[in-house]
JSON list of C-alpha atoms in Angstrom, two decimals:
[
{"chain": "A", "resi": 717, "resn": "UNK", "atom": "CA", "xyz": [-9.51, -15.87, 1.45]},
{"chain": "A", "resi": 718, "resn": "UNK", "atom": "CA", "xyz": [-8.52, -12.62, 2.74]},
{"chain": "A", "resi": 719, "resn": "UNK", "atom": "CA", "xyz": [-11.00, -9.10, 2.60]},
{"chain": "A", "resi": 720, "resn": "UNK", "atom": "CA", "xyz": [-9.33, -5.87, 2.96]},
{"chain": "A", "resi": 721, "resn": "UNK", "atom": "CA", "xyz": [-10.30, -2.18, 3.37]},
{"chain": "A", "resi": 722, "resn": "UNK", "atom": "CA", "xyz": [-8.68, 0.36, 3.07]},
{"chain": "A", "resi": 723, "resn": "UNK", "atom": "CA", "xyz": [-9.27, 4.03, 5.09]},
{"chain": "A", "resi": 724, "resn": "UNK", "atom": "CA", "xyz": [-7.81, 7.04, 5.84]},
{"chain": "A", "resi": 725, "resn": "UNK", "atom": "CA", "xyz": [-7.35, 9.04, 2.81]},
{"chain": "A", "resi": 726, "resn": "UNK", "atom": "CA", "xyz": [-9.00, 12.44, 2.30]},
{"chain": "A", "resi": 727, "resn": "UNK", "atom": "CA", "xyz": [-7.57, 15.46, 0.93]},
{"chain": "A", "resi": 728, "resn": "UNK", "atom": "CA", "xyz": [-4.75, 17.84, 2.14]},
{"chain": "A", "resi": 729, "resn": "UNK", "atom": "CA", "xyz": [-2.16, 20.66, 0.89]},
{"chain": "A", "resi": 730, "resn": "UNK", "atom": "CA", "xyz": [0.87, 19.79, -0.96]},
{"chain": "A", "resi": 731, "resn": "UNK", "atom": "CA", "xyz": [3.54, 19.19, 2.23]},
{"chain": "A", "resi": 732, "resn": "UNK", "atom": "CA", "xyz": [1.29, 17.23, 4.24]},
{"chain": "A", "resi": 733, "resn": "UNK", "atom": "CA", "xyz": [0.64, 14.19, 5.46]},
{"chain": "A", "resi": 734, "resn": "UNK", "atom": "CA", "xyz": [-1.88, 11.17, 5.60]},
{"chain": "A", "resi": 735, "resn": "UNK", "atom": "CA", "xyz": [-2.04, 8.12, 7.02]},
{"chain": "A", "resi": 736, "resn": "UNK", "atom": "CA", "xyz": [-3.35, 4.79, 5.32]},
{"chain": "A", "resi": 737, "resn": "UNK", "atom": "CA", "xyz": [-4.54, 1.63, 6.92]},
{"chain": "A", "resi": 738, "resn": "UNK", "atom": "CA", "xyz": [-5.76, -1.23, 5.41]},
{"chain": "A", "resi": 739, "resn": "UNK", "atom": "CA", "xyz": [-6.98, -3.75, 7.41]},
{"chain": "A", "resi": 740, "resn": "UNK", "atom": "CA", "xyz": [-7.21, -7.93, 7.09]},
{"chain": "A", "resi": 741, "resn": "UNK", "atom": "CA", "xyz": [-9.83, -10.36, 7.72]},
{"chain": "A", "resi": 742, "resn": "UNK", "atom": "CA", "xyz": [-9.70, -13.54, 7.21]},
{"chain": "A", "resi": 743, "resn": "UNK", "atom": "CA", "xyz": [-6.94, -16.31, 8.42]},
{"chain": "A", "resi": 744, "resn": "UNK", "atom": "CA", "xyz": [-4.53, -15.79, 5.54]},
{"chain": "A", "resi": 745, "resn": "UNK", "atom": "CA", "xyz": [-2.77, -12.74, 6.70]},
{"chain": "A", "resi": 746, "resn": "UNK", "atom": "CA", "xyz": [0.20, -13.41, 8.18]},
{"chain": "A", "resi": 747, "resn": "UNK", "atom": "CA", "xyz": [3.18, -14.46, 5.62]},
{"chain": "A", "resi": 748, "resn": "UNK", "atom": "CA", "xyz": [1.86, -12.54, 2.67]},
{"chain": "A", "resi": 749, "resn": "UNK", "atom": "CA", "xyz": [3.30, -9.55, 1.05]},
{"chain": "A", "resi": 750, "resn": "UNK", "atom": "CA", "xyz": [1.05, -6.57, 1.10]},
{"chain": "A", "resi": 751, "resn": "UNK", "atom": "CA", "xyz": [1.17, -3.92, -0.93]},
{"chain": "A", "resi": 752, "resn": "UNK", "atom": "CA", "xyz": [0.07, -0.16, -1.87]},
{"chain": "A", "resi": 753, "resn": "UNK", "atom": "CA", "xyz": [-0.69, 0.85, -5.33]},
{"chain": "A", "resi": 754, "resn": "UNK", "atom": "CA", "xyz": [-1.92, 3.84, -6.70]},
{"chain": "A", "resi": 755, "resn": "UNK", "atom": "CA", "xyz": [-4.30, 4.72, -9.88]},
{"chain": "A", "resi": 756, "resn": "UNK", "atom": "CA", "xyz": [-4.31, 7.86, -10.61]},
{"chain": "A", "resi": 757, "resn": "UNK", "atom": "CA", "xyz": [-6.82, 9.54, -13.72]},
{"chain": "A", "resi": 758, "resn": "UNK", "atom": "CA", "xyz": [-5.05, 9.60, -16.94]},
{"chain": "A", "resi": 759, "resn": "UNK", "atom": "CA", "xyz": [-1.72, 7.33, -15.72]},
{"chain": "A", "resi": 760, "resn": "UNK", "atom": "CA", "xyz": [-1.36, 3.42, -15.02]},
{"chain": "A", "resi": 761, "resn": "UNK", "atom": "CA", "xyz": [-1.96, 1.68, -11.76]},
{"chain": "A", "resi": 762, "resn": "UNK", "atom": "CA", "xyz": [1.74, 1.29, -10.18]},
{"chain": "A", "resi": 763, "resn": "UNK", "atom": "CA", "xyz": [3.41, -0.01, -6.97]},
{"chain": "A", "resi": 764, "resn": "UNK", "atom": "CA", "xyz": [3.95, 2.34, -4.27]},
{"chain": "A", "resi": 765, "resn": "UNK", "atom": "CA", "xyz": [5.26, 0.43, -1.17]},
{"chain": "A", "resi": 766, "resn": "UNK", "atom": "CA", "xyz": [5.67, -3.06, -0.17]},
{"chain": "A", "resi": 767, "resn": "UNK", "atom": "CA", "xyz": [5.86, -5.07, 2.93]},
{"chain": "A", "resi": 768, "resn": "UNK", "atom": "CA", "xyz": [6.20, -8.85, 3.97]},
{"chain": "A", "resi": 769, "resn": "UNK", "atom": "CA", "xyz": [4.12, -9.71, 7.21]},
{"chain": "A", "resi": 770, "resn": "UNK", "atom": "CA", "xyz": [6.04, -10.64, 9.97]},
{"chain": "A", "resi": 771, "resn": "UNK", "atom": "CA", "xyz": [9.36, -10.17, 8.34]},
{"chain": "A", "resi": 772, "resn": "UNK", "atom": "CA", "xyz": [11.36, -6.97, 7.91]},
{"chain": "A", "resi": 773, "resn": "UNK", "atom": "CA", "xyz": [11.26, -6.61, 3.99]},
{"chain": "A", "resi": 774, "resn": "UNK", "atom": "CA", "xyz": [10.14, -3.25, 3.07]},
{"chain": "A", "resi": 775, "resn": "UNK", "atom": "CA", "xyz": [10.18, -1.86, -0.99]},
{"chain": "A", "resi": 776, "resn": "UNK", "atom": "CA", "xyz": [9.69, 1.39, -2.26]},
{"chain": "A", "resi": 777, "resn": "UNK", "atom": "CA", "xyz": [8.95, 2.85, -5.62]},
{"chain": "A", "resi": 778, "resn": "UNK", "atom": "CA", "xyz": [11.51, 5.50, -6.34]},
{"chain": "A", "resi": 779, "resn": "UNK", "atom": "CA", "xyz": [8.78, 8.16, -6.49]},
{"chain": "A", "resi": 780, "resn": "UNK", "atom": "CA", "xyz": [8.01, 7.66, -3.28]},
{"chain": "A", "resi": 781, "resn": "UNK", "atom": "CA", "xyz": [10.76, 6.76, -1.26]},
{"chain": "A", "resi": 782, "resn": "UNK", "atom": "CA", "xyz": [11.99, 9.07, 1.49]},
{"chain": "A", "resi": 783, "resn": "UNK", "atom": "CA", "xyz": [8.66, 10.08, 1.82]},
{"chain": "A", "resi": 784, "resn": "UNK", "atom": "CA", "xyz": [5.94, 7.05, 2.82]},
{"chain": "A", "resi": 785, "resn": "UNK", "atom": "CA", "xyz": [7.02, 4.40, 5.15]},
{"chain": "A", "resi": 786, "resn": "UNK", "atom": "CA", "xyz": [4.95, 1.24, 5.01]},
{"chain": "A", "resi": 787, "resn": "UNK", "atom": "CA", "xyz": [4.57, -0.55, 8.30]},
{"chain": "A", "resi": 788, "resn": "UNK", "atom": "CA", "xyz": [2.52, -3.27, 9.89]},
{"chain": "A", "resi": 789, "resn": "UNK", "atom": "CA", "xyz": [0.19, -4.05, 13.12]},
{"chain": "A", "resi": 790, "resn": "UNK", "atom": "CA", "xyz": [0.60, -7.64, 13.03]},
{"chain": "A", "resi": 791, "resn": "UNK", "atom": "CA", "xyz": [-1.80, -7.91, 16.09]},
{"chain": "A", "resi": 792, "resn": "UNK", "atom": "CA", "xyz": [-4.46, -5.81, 14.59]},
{"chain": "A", "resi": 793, "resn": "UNK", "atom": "CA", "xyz": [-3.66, -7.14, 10.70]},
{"chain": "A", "resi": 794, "resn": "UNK", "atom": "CA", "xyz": [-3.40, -3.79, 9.69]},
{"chain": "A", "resi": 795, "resn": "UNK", "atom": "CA", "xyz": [-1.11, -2.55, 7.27]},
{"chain": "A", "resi": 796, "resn": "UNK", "atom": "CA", "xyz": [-0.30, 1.18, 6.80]},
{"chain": "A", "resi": 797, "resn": "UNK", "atom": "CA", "xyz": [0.88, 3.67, 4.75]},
{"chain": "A", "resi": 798, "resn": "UNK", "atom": "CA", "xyz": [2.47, 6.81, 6.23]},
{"chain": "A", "resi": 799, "resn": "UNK", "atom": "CA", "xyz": [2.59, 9.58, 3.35]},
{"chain": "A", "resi": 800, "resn": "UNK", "atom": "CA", "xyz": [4.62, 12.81, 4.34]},
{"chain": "A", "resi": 801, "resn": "UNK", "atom": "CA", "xyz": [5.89, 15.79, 2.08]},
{"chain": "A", "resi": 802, "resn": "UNK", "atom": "CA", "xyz": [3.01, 15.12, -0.03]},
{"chain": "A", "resi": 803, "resn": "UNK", "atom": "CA", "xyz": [2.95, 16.07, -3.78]},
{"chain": "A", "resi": 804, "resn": "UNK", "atom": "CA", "xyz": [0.26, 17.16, -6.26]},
{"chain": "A", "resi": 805, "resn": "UNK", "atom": "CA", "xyz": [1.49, 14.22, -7.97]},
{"chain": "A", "resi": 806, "resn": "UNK", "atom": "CA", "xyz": [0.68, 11.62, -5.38]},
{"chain": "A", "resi": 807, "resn": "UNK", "atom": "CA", "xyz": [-3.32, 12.31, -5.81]},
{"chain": "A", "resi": 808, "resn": "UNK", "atom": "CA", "xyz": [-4.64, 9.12, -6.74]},
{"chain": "A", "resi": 809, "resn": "UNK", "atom": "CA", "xyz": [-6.89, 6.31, -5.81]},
{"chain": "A", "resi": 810, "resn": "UNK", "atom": "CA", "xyz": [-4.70, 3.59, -3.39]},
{"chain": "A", "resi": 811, "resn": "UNK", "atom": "CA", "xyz": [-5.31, 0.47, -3.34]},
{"chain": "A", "resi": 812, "resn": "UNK", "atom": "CA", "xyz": [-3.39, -2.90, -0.74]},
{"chain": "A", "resi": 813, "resn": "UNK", "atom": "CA", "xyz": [-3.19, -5.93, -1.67]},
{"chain": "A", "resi": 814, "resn": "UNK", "atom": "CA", "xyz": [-1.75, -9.66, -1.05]},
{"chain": "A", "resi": 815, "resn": "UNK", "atom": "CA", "xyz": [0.36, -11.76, -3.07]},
{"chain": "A", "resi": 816, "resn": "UNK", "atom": "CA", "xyz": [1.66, -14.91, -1.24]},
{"chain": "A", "resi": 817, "resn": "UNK", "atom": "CA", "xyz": [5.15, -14.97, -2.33]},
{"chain": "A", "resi": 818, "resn": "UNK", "atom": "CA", "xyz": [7.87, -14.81, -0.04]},
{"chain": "A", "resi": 819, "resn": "UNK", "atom": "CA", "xyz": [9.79, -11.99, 1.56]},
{"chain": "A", "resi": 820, "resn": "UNK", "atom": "CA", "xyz": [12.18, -11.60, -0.74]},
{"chain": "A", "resi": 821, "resn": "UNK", "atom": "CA", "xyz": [9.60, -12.20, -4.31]},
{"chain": "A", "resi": 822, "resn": "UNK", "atom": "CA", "xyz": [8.09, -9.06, -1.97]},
{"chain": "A", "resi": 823, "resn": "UNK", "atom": "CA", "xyz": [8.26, -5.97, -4.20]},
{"chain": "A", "resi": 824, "resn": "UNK", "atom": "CA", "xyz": [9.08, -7.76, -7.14]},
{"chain": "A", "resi": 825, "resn": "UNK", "atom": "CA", "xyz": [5.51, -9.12, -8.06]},
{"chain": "A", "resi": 826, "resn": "UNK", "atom": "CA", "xyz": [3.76, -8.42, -11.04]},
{"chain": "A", "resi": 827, "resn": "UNK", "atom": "CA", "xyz": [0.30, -6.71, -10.30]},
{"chain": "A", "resi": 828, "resn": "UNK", "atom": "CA", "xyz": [-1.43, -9.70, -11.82]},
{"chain": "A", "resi": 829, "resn": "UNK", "atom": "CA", "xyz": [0.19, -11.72, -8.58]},
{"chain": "A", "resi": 830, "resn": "UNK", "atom": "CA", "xyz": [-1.57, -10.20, -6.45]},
{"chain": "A", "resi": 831, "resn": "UNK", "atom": "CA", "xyz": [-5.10, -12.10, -5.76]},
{"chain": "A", "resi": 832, "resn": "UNK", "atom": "CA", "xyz": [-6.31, -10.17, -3.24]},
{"chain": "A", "resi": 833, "resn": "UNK", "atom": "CA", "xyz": [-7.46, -6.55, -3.17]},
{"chain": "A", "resi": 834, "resn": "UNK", "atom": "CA", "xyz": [-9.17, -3.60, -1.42]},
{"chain": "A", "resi": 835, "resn": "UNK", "atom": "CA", "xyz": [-11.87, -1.23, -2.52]},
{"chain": "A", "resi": 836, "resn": "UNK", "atom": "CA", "xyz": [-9.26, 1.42, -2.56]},
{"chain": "A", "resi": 837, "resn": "UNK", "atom": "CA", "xyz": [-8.91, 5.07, -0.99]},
{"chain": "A", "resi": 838, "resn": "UNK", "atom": "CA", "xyz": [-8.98, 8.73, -2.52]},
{"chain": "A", "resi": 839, "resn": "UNK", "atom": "CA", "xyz": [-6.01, 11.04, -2.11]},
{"chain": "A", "resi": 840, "resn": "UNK", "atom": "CA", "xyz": [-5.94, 14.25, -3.36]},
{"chain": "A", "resi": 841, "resn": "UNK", "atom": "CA", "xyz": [-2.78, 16.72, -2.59]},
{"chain": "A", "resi": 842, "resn": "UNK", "atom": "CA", "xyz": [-3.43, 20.67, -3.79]},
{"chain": "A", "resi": 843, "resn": "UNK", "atom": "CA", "xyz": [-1.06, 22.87, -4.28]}
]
C-alpha cells in the first residue's frame, strides 16, 4: 500500500508556471510507474505525464509535451510535475498515481491500472 498527496497547485496567468509534487509513503514506491492526470469540469479525466521510478522512461500526452517535464526525487519519493507556458486549457484538477507495470507498460496503462491515487490538486490558468 502506497498513500500519496499531491501539492503545489494554485492559480496563475496564462504563460506561467507551477510546480507539482506528489509525494509517497509507504514501502511500495520504488519500481512503479507514476503518473499525472488531469480532470477538468465538463471534459474526461486523461493522462498528462508519466514516469517509471528509478528508470529513465518518461511519457507525455501530446497536449502537453514541450511544456511539463515530469521528474522524480527518488530519495524523498516525490514525484513532480513542472508545468511552464501554461494554458487556459490546462485548468483542471491533477491527480498521481501508481500502476505497477514495468517501464516500458509505463504510459501505456489504462486509468483503471492504476490502484493507487492522490486526493488531487487545483490548477487554474487565466487569461
Amino acid at each position: 500500500q502506497v498513500q500519496l498527496v499531491e501539492s503545489g497547485g494554485g492559480s496563475v496567468q496564462a504563460g506561467g508556471s507551477l510546480s507539482l509534487s506528489c509525494a509517497a509513503s509507504g514501502h511500495t514506491y520504488n519500481n512503479k510507474c507514476m503518473g499525472w492526470f488531469r480532470h477538468a469540469p465538463g471534459k474526461e479525466r486523461e493522462g498528462v505525464a508519466f514516469i517509471y521510478t528509478g528508470g529513465v522512461n518518461v511519457y507525455y500526452a501530446g497536449s502537453v509535451k514541450g511544456r511539463f517535464t515530469i521528474s522524480e526525487d527518488n530519495a524523498k519519493n516525490t514525484v513532480y510535475l513542472q508545468m511552464n507556458s501554461l494554458k487556459p486549457e490546462d485548468t483542471a484538477m491533477y491527480y498521481c498515481a501508481a500502476a505497477e507495470v514495468g517501464p516500458l507498460e509505463c504510459g501505456f496503462v489504462a486509468q483503471d491500472g492504476f490502484a493507487e491515487w492522490g486526493q488531487g490538486t487545483q490548477v487554474t490558468v487565466s487569461s
